[in-house]
PDB file of C-alpha atoms in Angstrom:
ATOM      1  CA  ALA A  11       7.409  16.716  -0.760  1.00 78.00           C
ATOM      2  CA  GLN A  12       5.340  17.980   2.096  1.00 86.00           C
ATOM      3  CA  LYS A  13       6.870  17.063   5.503  1.00 92.00           C
ATOM      4  CA  ILE A  14       6.206  17.923   9.213  1.00 96.00           C
ATOM      5  CA  THR A  15       9.238  17.455  11.657  1.00 96.00           C
ATOM      6  CA  GLN A  16       8.973  17.344  15.421  1.00 97.00           C
ATOM      7  CA  THR A  17      12.194  16.816  16.739  1.00 96.00           C
ATOM      8  CA  GLN A  18      11.492  16.475  20.570  1.00 96.00           C
ATOM      9  CA  PRO A  19      10.048  13.194  21.393  1.00 94.00           C
ATOM     10  CA  GLY A  20       9.432  14.224  24.904  1.00 95.00           C
ATOM     11  CA  MET A  21       9.409  17.242  26.849  1.00 96.00           C
ATOM     12  CA  PHE A  22       9.241  18.301  30.631  1.00 97.00           C
ATOM     13  CA  VAL A  23       7.899  21.473  32.070  1.00 97.00           C
ATOM     14  CA  GLN A  24       7.128  22.566  35.523  1.00 97.00           C
ATOM     15  CA  GLU A  25       3.588  23.464  36.302  1.00 97.00           C
ATOM     16  CA  LYS A  26       2.785  26.936  35.806  1.00 97.00           C
ATOM     17  CA  GLU A  27       5.718  27.574  33.472  1.00 98.00           C
ATOM     18  CA  ALA A  28       5.657  28.169  29.758  1.00 98.00           C
ATOM     19  CA  VAL A  29       6.846  25.470  27.248  1.00 98.00           C
ATOM     20  CA  THR A  30       7.666  25.682  23.632  1.00 98.00           C
ATOM     21  CA  LEU A  31       7.103  22.701  21.419  1.00 98.00           C
ATOM     22  CA  ASP A  32       9.014  22.676  18.120  1.00 98.00           C
ATOM     23  CA  CYS A  33       7.688  22.137  14.627  1.00 98.00           C
ATOM     24  CA  THR A  34       9.220  22.565  11.312  1.00 98.00           C
ATOM     25  CA  TYR A  35       7.503  22.031   7.877  1.00 97.00           C
ATOM     26  CA  ASP A  36       8.503  21.723   4.302  1.00 95.00           C
ATOM     27  CA  THR A  37       6.166  22.648   1.322  1.00 92.00           C
ATOM     28  CA  SER A  38       6.177  24.101  -2.008  1.00 88.00           C
ATOM     29  CA  ASP A  39       2.644  25.105  -1.822  1.00 87.00           C
ATOM     30  CA  PRO A  40       2.211  28.804  -1.413  1.00 87.00           C
ATOM     31  CA  SER A  41      -0.950  28.467   0.352  1.00 88.00           C
ATOM     32  CA  TYR A  42      -1.101  26.082   3.363  1.00 91.00           C
ATOM     33  CA  GLY A  43      -2.411  25.796   6.869  1.00 93.00           C
ATOM     34  CA  LEU A  44      -0.686  24.791  10.047  1.00 95.00           C
ATOM     35  CA  PHE A  45      -2.461  23.202  13.035  1.00 96.00           C
ATOM     36  CA  TRP A  46      -1.696  21.772  16.471  1.00 97.00           C
ATOM     37  CA  TYR A  47      -3.437  18.983  18.116  1.00 97.00           C
ATOM     38  CA  LYS A  48      -3.446  17.533  21.552  1.00 97.00           C
ATOM     39  CA  GLN A  49      -3.918  13.828  22.240  1.00 96.00           C
ATOM     40  CA  PRO A  50      -4.544  12.934  25.891  1.00 95.00           C
ATOM     41  CA  SER A  51      -4.012   9.154  26.943  1.00 92.00           C
ATOM     42  CA  SER A  52      -7.682   8.586  26.126  1.00 90.00           C
ATOM     43  CA  GLY A  53      -6.661   8.689  22.526  1.00 90.00           C
ATOM     44  CA  GLU A  54      -9.005  11.577  21.226  1.00 90.00           C
ATOM     45  CA  MET A  55      -7.525  14.076  19.024  1.00 93.00           C
ATOM     46  CA  ILE A  56      -8.450  17.740  20.048  1.00 94.00           C
ATOM     47  CA  PHE A  57      -7.832  20.601  17.684  1.00 93.00           C
ATOM     48  CA  LEU A  58      -5.867  23.257  19.537  1.00 96.00           C
ATOM     49  CA  ILE A  59      -4.862  26.258  16.843  1.00 95.00           C
ATOM     50  CA  TYR A  60      -4.670  27.083  13.555  1.00 94.00           C
ATOM     51  CA  GLN A  61      -2.307  29.476  11.409  1.00 95.00           C
ATOM     52  CA  GLY A  62      -2.871  30.178   7.749  1.00 92.00           C
ATOM     53  CA  SER A  63       0.332  30.820   5.573  1.00 92.00           C
ATOM     54  CA  TYR A  64      -0.928  34.223   4.757  1.00 91.00           C
ATOM     55  CA  ASP A  65      -1.867  35.289   8.170  1.00 91.00           C
ATOM     56  CA  GLN A  66       0.336  38.276   9.446  1.00 88.00           C
ATOM     57  CA  GLN A  67      -0.359  37.732  13.204  1.00 94.00           C
ATOM     58  CA  ASN A  68       0.698  34.921  15.122  1.00 95.00           C
ATOM     59  CA  ALA A  69      -2.421  32.723  16.091  1.00 95.00           C
ATOM     60  CA  THR A  70      -3.395  32.622  19.769  1.00 96.00           C
ATOM     61  CA  GLU A  71      -6.136  30.586  21.691  1.00 95.00           C
ATOM     62  CA  GLY A  72      -6.294  31.204  25.285  1.00 97.00           C
ATOM     63  CA  ARG A  73      -3.014  29.646  26.790  1.00 98.00           C
ATOM     64  CA  TYR A  74      -1.927  28.499  23.446  1.00 98.00           C
ATOM     65  CA  SER A  75      -0.082  30.542  20.784  1.00 98.00           C
ATOM     66  CA  LEU A  76       1.619  29.723  17.539  1.00 97.00           C
ATOM     67  CA  ASN A  77       5.041  31.062  16.917  1.00 97.00           C
ATOM     68  CA  PHE A  78       4.846  31.372  13.003  1.00 97.00           C
ATOM     69  CA  GLN A  79       8.145  32.055  11.311  1.00 96.00           C
ATOM     70  CA  LYS A  80       7.488  31.733   7.718  1.00 95.00           C
ATOM     71  CA  ALA A  81      11.063  32.127   6.431  1.00 94.00           C
ATOM     72  CA  ARG A  82      12.365  29.690   8.577  1.00 96.00           C
ATOM     73  CA  LYS A  83       9.411  27.241   7.881  1.00 96.00           C
ATOM     74  CA  SER A  84       8.772  26.902  11.572  1.00 97.00           C
ATOM     75  CA  ALA A  85       5.415  26.920  13.569  1.00 98.00           C
ATOM     76  CA  ASN A  86       6.248  26.230  17.281  1.00 98.00           C
ATOM     77  CA  LEU A  87       3.486  25.985  19.881  1.00 98.00           C
ATOM     78  CA  VAL A  88       3.817  27.878  23.117  1.00 98.00           C
ATOM     79  CA  ILE A  89       1.953  26.746  26.043  1.00 98.00           C
ATOM     80  CA  SER A  90       1.707  29.440  28.771  1.00 97.00           C
ATOM     81  CA  ALA A  91       1.211  28.779  32.527  1.00 96.00           C
ATOM     82  CA  SER A  92       1.163  24.918  32.023  1.00 97.00           C
ATOM     83  CA  GLN A  93      -1.122  22.658  33.863  1.00 97.00           C
ATOM     84  CA  LEU A  94      -1.271  18.860  35.040  1.00 97.00           C
ATOM     85  CA  GLY A  95      -4.002  18.546  32.341  1.00 97.00           C
ATOM     86  CA  ASP A  96      -1.573  19.536  29.604  1.00 98.00           C
ATOM     87  CA  SER A  97       0.188  16.391  29.988  1.00 98.00           C
ATOM     88  CA  ALA A  98      -0.500  14.735  26.502  1.00 97.00           C
ATOM     89  CA  MET A  99       1.000  14.166  23.093  1.00 97.00           C
ATOM     90  CA  TYR A 100       1.059  17.096  20.835  1.00 98.00           C
ATOM     91  CA  PHE A 101       1.062  16.840  17.090  1.00 97.00           C
ATOM     92  CA  CYS A 102       1.941  19.451  14.621  1.00 97.00           C
ATOM     93  CA  ALA A 103       0.106  19.147  11.283  1.00 96.00           C
ATOM     94  CA  MET A 104      -0.145  20.898   7.888  1.00 95.00           C
ATOM     95  CA  ARG A 105      -2.834  21.012   5.485  1.00 91.00           C
ATOM     96  CA  VAL A 106      -2.037  20.918   1.815  1.00 81.00           C
ATOM     97  CA  ASN A 107      -4.337  22.392  -0.622  1.00 73.00           C
ATOM     98  CA  THR A 108      -3.585  19.662  -3.372  1.00 68.00           C
ATOM     99  CA  GLY A 109      -6.766  17.734  -3.546  1.00 64.00           C
ATOM    100  CA  GLY A 110      -9.234  17.228  -0.493  1.00 65.00           C
ATOM    101  CA  PHE A 111      -7.454  19.616   1.776  1.00 74.00           C
ATOM    102  CA  LYS A 112      -5.744  16.586   3.244  1.00 83.00           C
ATOM    103  CA  THR A 113      -3.515  17.061   6.524  1.00 90.00           C
ATOM    104  CA  ILE A 114      -0.143  15.437   7.201  1.00 91.00           C
ATOM    105  CA  PHE A 115       0.909  14.992  10.752  1.00 94.00           C
ATOM    106  CA  GLY A 116       4.324  15.193  12.645  1.00 95.00           C
ATOM    107  CA  ALA A 117       5.537  12.370  14.721  1.00 94.00           C
ATOM    108  CA  GLY A 118       4.376  14.120  17.690  1.00 96.00           C
ATOM    109  CA  THR A 119       6.097  15.334  21.275  1.00 97.00           C
ATOM    110  CA  ARG A 120       4.976  13.887  24.604  1.00 97.00           C
ATOM    111  CA  LEU A 121       4.652  16.680  27.179  1.00 98.00           C
ATOM    112  CA  PHE A 122       4.904  15.891  30.861  1.00 98.00           C
ATOM    113  CA  VAL A 123       3.767  18.436  33.441  1.00 98.00           C
ATOM    114  CA  LYS A 124       5.571  18.185  36.724  1.00 97.00           C
ATOM    115  CA  ALA A 125       3.706  19.316  39.823  1.00 94.00           C
TER     116      ALA A 125
ATOM    117  CA  SER B  18     -23.605  21.173  15.763  1.00 76.00           C
ATOM    118  CA  GLN B  19     -21.463  18.839  13.823  1.00 78.00           C
ATOM    119  CA  THR B  20     -20.741  15.380  15.612  1.00 89.00           C
ATOM    120  CA  ILE B  21     -18.904  12.328  14.231  1.00 92.00           C
ATOM    121  CA  HIS B  22     -19.477   8.769  15.384  1.00 94.00           C
ATOM    122  CA  GLN B  23     -17.086   5.974  14.877  1.00 95.00           C
ATOM    123  CA  TRP B  24     -17.259   2.417  16.156  1.00 91.00           C
ATOM    124  CA  PRO B  25     -16.452   0.014  17.501  1.00 93.00           C
ATOM    125  CA  ALA B  26     -14.066   1.323  20.092  1.00 93.00           C
ATOM    126  CA  THR B  27     -11.977  -1.733  20.444  1.00 95.00           C
ATOM    127  CA  LEU B  28     -11.704  -4.677  18.059  1.00 97.00           C
ATOM    128  CA  VAL B  29      -9.620  -8.026  18.447  1.00 97.00           C
ATOM    129  CA  GLN B  30      -9.631  -9.866  15.193  1.00 97.00           C
ATOM    130  CA  PRO B  31      -7.497 -12.928  14.041  1.00 98.00           C
ATOM    131  CA  VAL B  32      -5.358 -12.776  11.075  1.00 97.00           C
ATOM    132  CA  GLY B  33      -7.063 -13.359   7.752  1.00 97.00           C
ATOM    133  CA  SER B  34     -10.453 -12.190   9.026  1.00 97.00           C
ATOM    134  CA  PRO B  35     -12.474  -9.305   7.399  1.00 97.00           C
ATOM    135  CA  LEU B  36     -12.611  -5.830   8.875  1.00 96.00           C
ATOM    136  CA  SER B  37     -15.258  -3.187   8.590  1.00 96.00           C
ATOM    137  CA  LEU B  38     -15.008   0.026  10.372  1.00 96.00           C
ATOM    138  CA  GLU B  39     -17.804   2.631  10.121  1.00 95.00           C
ATOM    139  CA  CYS B  40     -17.742   6.349  10.516  1.00 96.00           C
ATOM    140  CA  THR B  41     -20.836   8.760  10.320  1.00 96.00           C
ATOM    141  CA  VAL B  42     -21.084  12.521  10.540  1.00 94.00           C
ATOM    142  CA  GLU B  43     -24.117  14.578  11.693  1.00 92.00           C
ATOM    143  CA  GLY B  44     -24.805  18.241  11.358  1.00 88.00           C
ATOM    144  CA  THR B  45     -23.037  18.855   8.150  1.00 84.00           C
ATOM    145  CA  SER B  46     -23.453  18.004   4.420  1.00 82.00           C
ATOM    146  CA  ASN B  47     -20.865  17.090   1.845  1.00 83.00           C
ATOM    147  CA  PRO B  48     -17.903  16.958   4.309  1.00 88.00           C
ATOM    148  CA  ASN B  49     -14.416  15.951   3.296  1.00 90.00           C
ATOM    149  CA  LEU B  50     -13.654  12.631   5.193  1.00 93.00           C
ATOM    150  CA  TYR B  51     -10.565  10.962   6.278  1.00 94.00           C
ATOM    151  CA  TRP B  52      -9.093   7.665   7.667  1.00 95.00           C
ATOM    152  CA  TYR B  53      -5.944   7.698   9.516  1.00 95.00           C
ATOM    153  CA  ARG B  54      -3.937   5.038  11.221  1.00 95.00           C
ATOM    154  CA  GLN B  55      -1.687   5.645  14.321  1.00 94.00           C
ATOM    155  CA  ALA B  56       0.670   2.927  15.295  1.00 87.00           C
ATOM    156  CA  ALA B  57       1.504   2.669  19.080  1.00 82.00           C
ATOM    157  CA  GLY B  58       3.463   5.882  20.092  1.00 78.00           C
ATOM    158  CA  ARG B  59       3.617   7.342  16.562  1.00 83.00           C
ATOM    159  CA  GLY B  60       2.016  10.115  14.515  1.00 88.00           C
ATOM    160  CA  LEU B  61      -0.996   9.633  12.291  1.00 93.00           C
ATOM    161  CA  GLN B  62      -0.682   8.274   8.815  1.00 93.00           C
ATOM    162  CA  LEU B  63      -3.366   9.219   6.415  1.00 92.00           C
ATOM    163  CA  LEU B  64      -4.962   6.175   4.637  1.00 94.00           C
ATOM    164  CA  PHE B  65      -7.833   7.530   2.544  1.00 94.00           C
ATOM    165  CA  TYR B  66      -9.671  10.823   2.066  1.00 91.00           C
ATOM    166  CA  SER B  67     -12.921  11.606   0.313  1.00 92.00           C
ATOM    167  CA  ILE B  68     -14.414  14.842  -1.126  1.00 89.00           C
ATOM    168  CA  GLY B  69     -17.776  13.166  -2.161  1.00 89.00           C
ATOM    169  CA  ILE B  70     -19.801  10.124  -2.477  1.00 90.00           C
ATOM    170  CA  ASP B  71     -17.897   7.268  -4.164  1.00 89.00           C
ATOM    171  CA  GLN B  72     -15.054   9.685  -4.435  1.00 90.00           C
ATOM    172  CA  ILE B  73     -12.010   7.897  -2.710  1.00 91.00           C
ATOM    173  CA  SER B  74      -8.333   8.618  -2.695  1.00 89.00           C
ATOM    174  CA  SER B  75      -5.857   6.387  -1.374  1.00 89.00           C
ATOM    175  CA  GLU B  76      -2.629   7.622   0.145  1.00 85.00           C
ATOM    176  CA  VAL B  77      -0.763   4.299   0.976  1.00 81.00           C
ATOM    177  CA  PRO B  78      -1.133   1.132  -0.830  1.00 66.00           C
ATOM    178  CA  GLN B  79      -1.909  -1.644   1.356  1.00 79.00           C
ATOM    179  CA  ASN B  80      -4.461  -4.030   2.641  1.00 88.00           C
ATOM    180  CA  LEU B  81      -7.177  -1.772   3.254  1.00 94.00           C
ATOM    181  CA  SER B  82     -10.053  -0.233   1.139  1.00 95.00           C
ATOM    182  CA  ALA B  83     -12.565   2.624   1.802  1.00 96.00           C
ATOM    183  CA  SER B  84     -15.867   3.253   0.696  1.00 95.00           C
ATOM    184  CA  ARG B  85     -18.393   6.325   0.961  1.00 95.00           C
ATOM    185  CA  PRO B  86     -21.776   4.900   0.021  1.00 93.00           C
ATOM    186  CA  GLN B  87     -23.460   7.916   1.379  1.00 92.00           C
ATOM    187  CA  ASP B  88     -22.742  11.561   1.991  1.00 92.00           C
ATOM    188  CA  ARG B  89     -21.896  11.350   5.671  1.00 92.00           C
ATOM    189  CA  GLN B  90     -20.865   7.907   5.872  1.00 95.00           C
ATOM    190  CA  PHE B  91     -17.039   6.489   5.595  1.00 96.00           C
ATOM    191  CA  ILE B  92     -16.208   2.825   5.692  1.00 96.00           C
ATOM    192  CA  LEU B  93     -12.837   1.328   6.217  1.00 96.00           C
ATOM    193  CA  SER B  94     -12.588  -2.303   5.090  1.00 96.00           C
ATOM    194  CA  SER B  95     -10.308  -5.358   4.668  1.00 96.00           C
ATOM    195  CA  LYS B  96     -10.825  -8.765   3.316  1.00 96.00           C
ATOM    196  CA  LYS B  97      -8.066 -10.154   5.134  1.00 96.00           C
ATOM    197  CA  LEU B  98      -6.367  -8.687   8.048  1.00 96.00           C
ATOM    198  CA  LEU B  99      -2.571  -8.841   8.574  1.00 95.00           C
ATOM    199  CA  LEU B 100      -0.606  -8.479  11.905  1.00 95.00           C
ATOM    200  CA  SER B 101       0.652  -5.127  10.556  1.00 92.00           C
ATOM    201  CA  ASP B 102      -2.855  -3.710  10.409  1.00 94.00           C
ATOM    202  CA  SER B 103      -2.913  -3.491  14.186  1.00 94.00           C
ATOM    203  CA  GLY B 104      -3.366   0.207  15.442  1.00 95.00           C
ATOM    204  CA  PHE B 105      -5.511   3.123  16.279  1.00 96.00           C
ATOM    205  CA  TYR B 106      -7.814   3.996  13.452  1.00 97.00           C
ATOM    206  CA  LEU B 107      -9.257   7.532  13.352  1.00 96.00           C
ATOM    207  CA  CYS B 108     -12.089   8.914  11.317  1.00 96.00           C
ATOM    208  CA  ALA B 109     -12.039  12.714  10.913  1.00 95.00           C
ATOM    209  CA  TRP B 110     -13.929  15.373   9.029  1.00 91.00           C
ATOM    210  CA  GLY B 111     -13.113  18.873   8.337  1.00 84.00           C
ATOM    211  CA  THR B 112     -12.512  21.872   5.965  1.00 71.00           C
ATOM    212  CA  GLY B 113     -10.608  24.800   5.774  1.00 63.00           C
ATOM    213  CA  SER B 114      -9.164  26.627   8.682  1.00 63.00           C
ATOM    214  CA  HIS B 115     -11.366  25.051  11.335  1.00 73.00           C
ATOM    215  CA  GLY B 116      -8.994  21.771  11.799  1.00 84.00           C
ATOM    216  CA  TYR B 117     -10.403  18.413  11.867  1.00 90.00           C
ATOM    217  CA  THR B 118     -13.031  16.857  14.078  1.00 91.00           C
ATOM    218  CA  PHE B 119     -11.924  13.508  15.049  1.00 94.00           C
ATOM    219  CA  GLY B 120     -14.030  10.500  15.964  1.00 94.00           C
ATOM    220  CA  SER B 121     -13.181   8.683  19.242  1.00 94.00           C
ATOM    221  CA  GLY B 122     -11.046   6.053  17.269  1.00 95.00           C
ATOM    222  CA  THR B 123     -10.960   2.215  17.143  1.00 96.00           C
ATOM    223  CA  ARG B 124      -8.296   0.341  18.586  1.00 95.00           C
ATOM    224  CA  LEU B 125      -7.729  -2.786  16.338  1.00 96.00           C
ATOM    225  CA  THR B 126      -5.554  -5.562  17.488  1.00 96.00           C
ATOM    226  CA  VAL B 127      -4.807  -8.309  14.929  1.00 96.00           C
ATOM    227  CA  VAL B 128      -3.889 -11.680  16.728  1.00 97.00           C
TER     228      VAL B 128
END
């Protein structure tokens, strides 16, 4: 069964420091995609970063990077130089290729950035 | 560019009343469309997805149904709402590696 696990309900980080949000996944599908989304208090869902299961390099998008460890089935999000605007819920997600490219989401981690 | 419209933004409905939430996509054709529900402080639960007109797959047996009468229109419905139907409903479209584009969501409160 496909599953996404985020074990950190909440995280605190000091402004300008880096923070790692954990994500592990489970699937028997050899081809899959991993995503991170940000949800501010407004409720909108914002796509941050994508990692394909066959990608050799870790994905990076500006201050976001995805630490992909395939053997451990982990896909942690690293946010460098945290900003106050980074305070939000963060969701790890996995796209499965069995019909419709549907995506399943983890329970989320709420990040608090302290000034 | 592609945009997705979802309405209404908020809705308060009595138990037993019907529901219709609409989502439309612009700037793309034959998109994969999805309905998710998010309970307060929780992750997203996939409700329905559609890969084409009149092609709907249900993920969770429940009080809701979905329809796709046109290529870029996705509707979430219920004949009789339950208290447990309260939540934040999000429509999304997407393919491949680009992640989903989500609508702005509908906050439904069943009273």
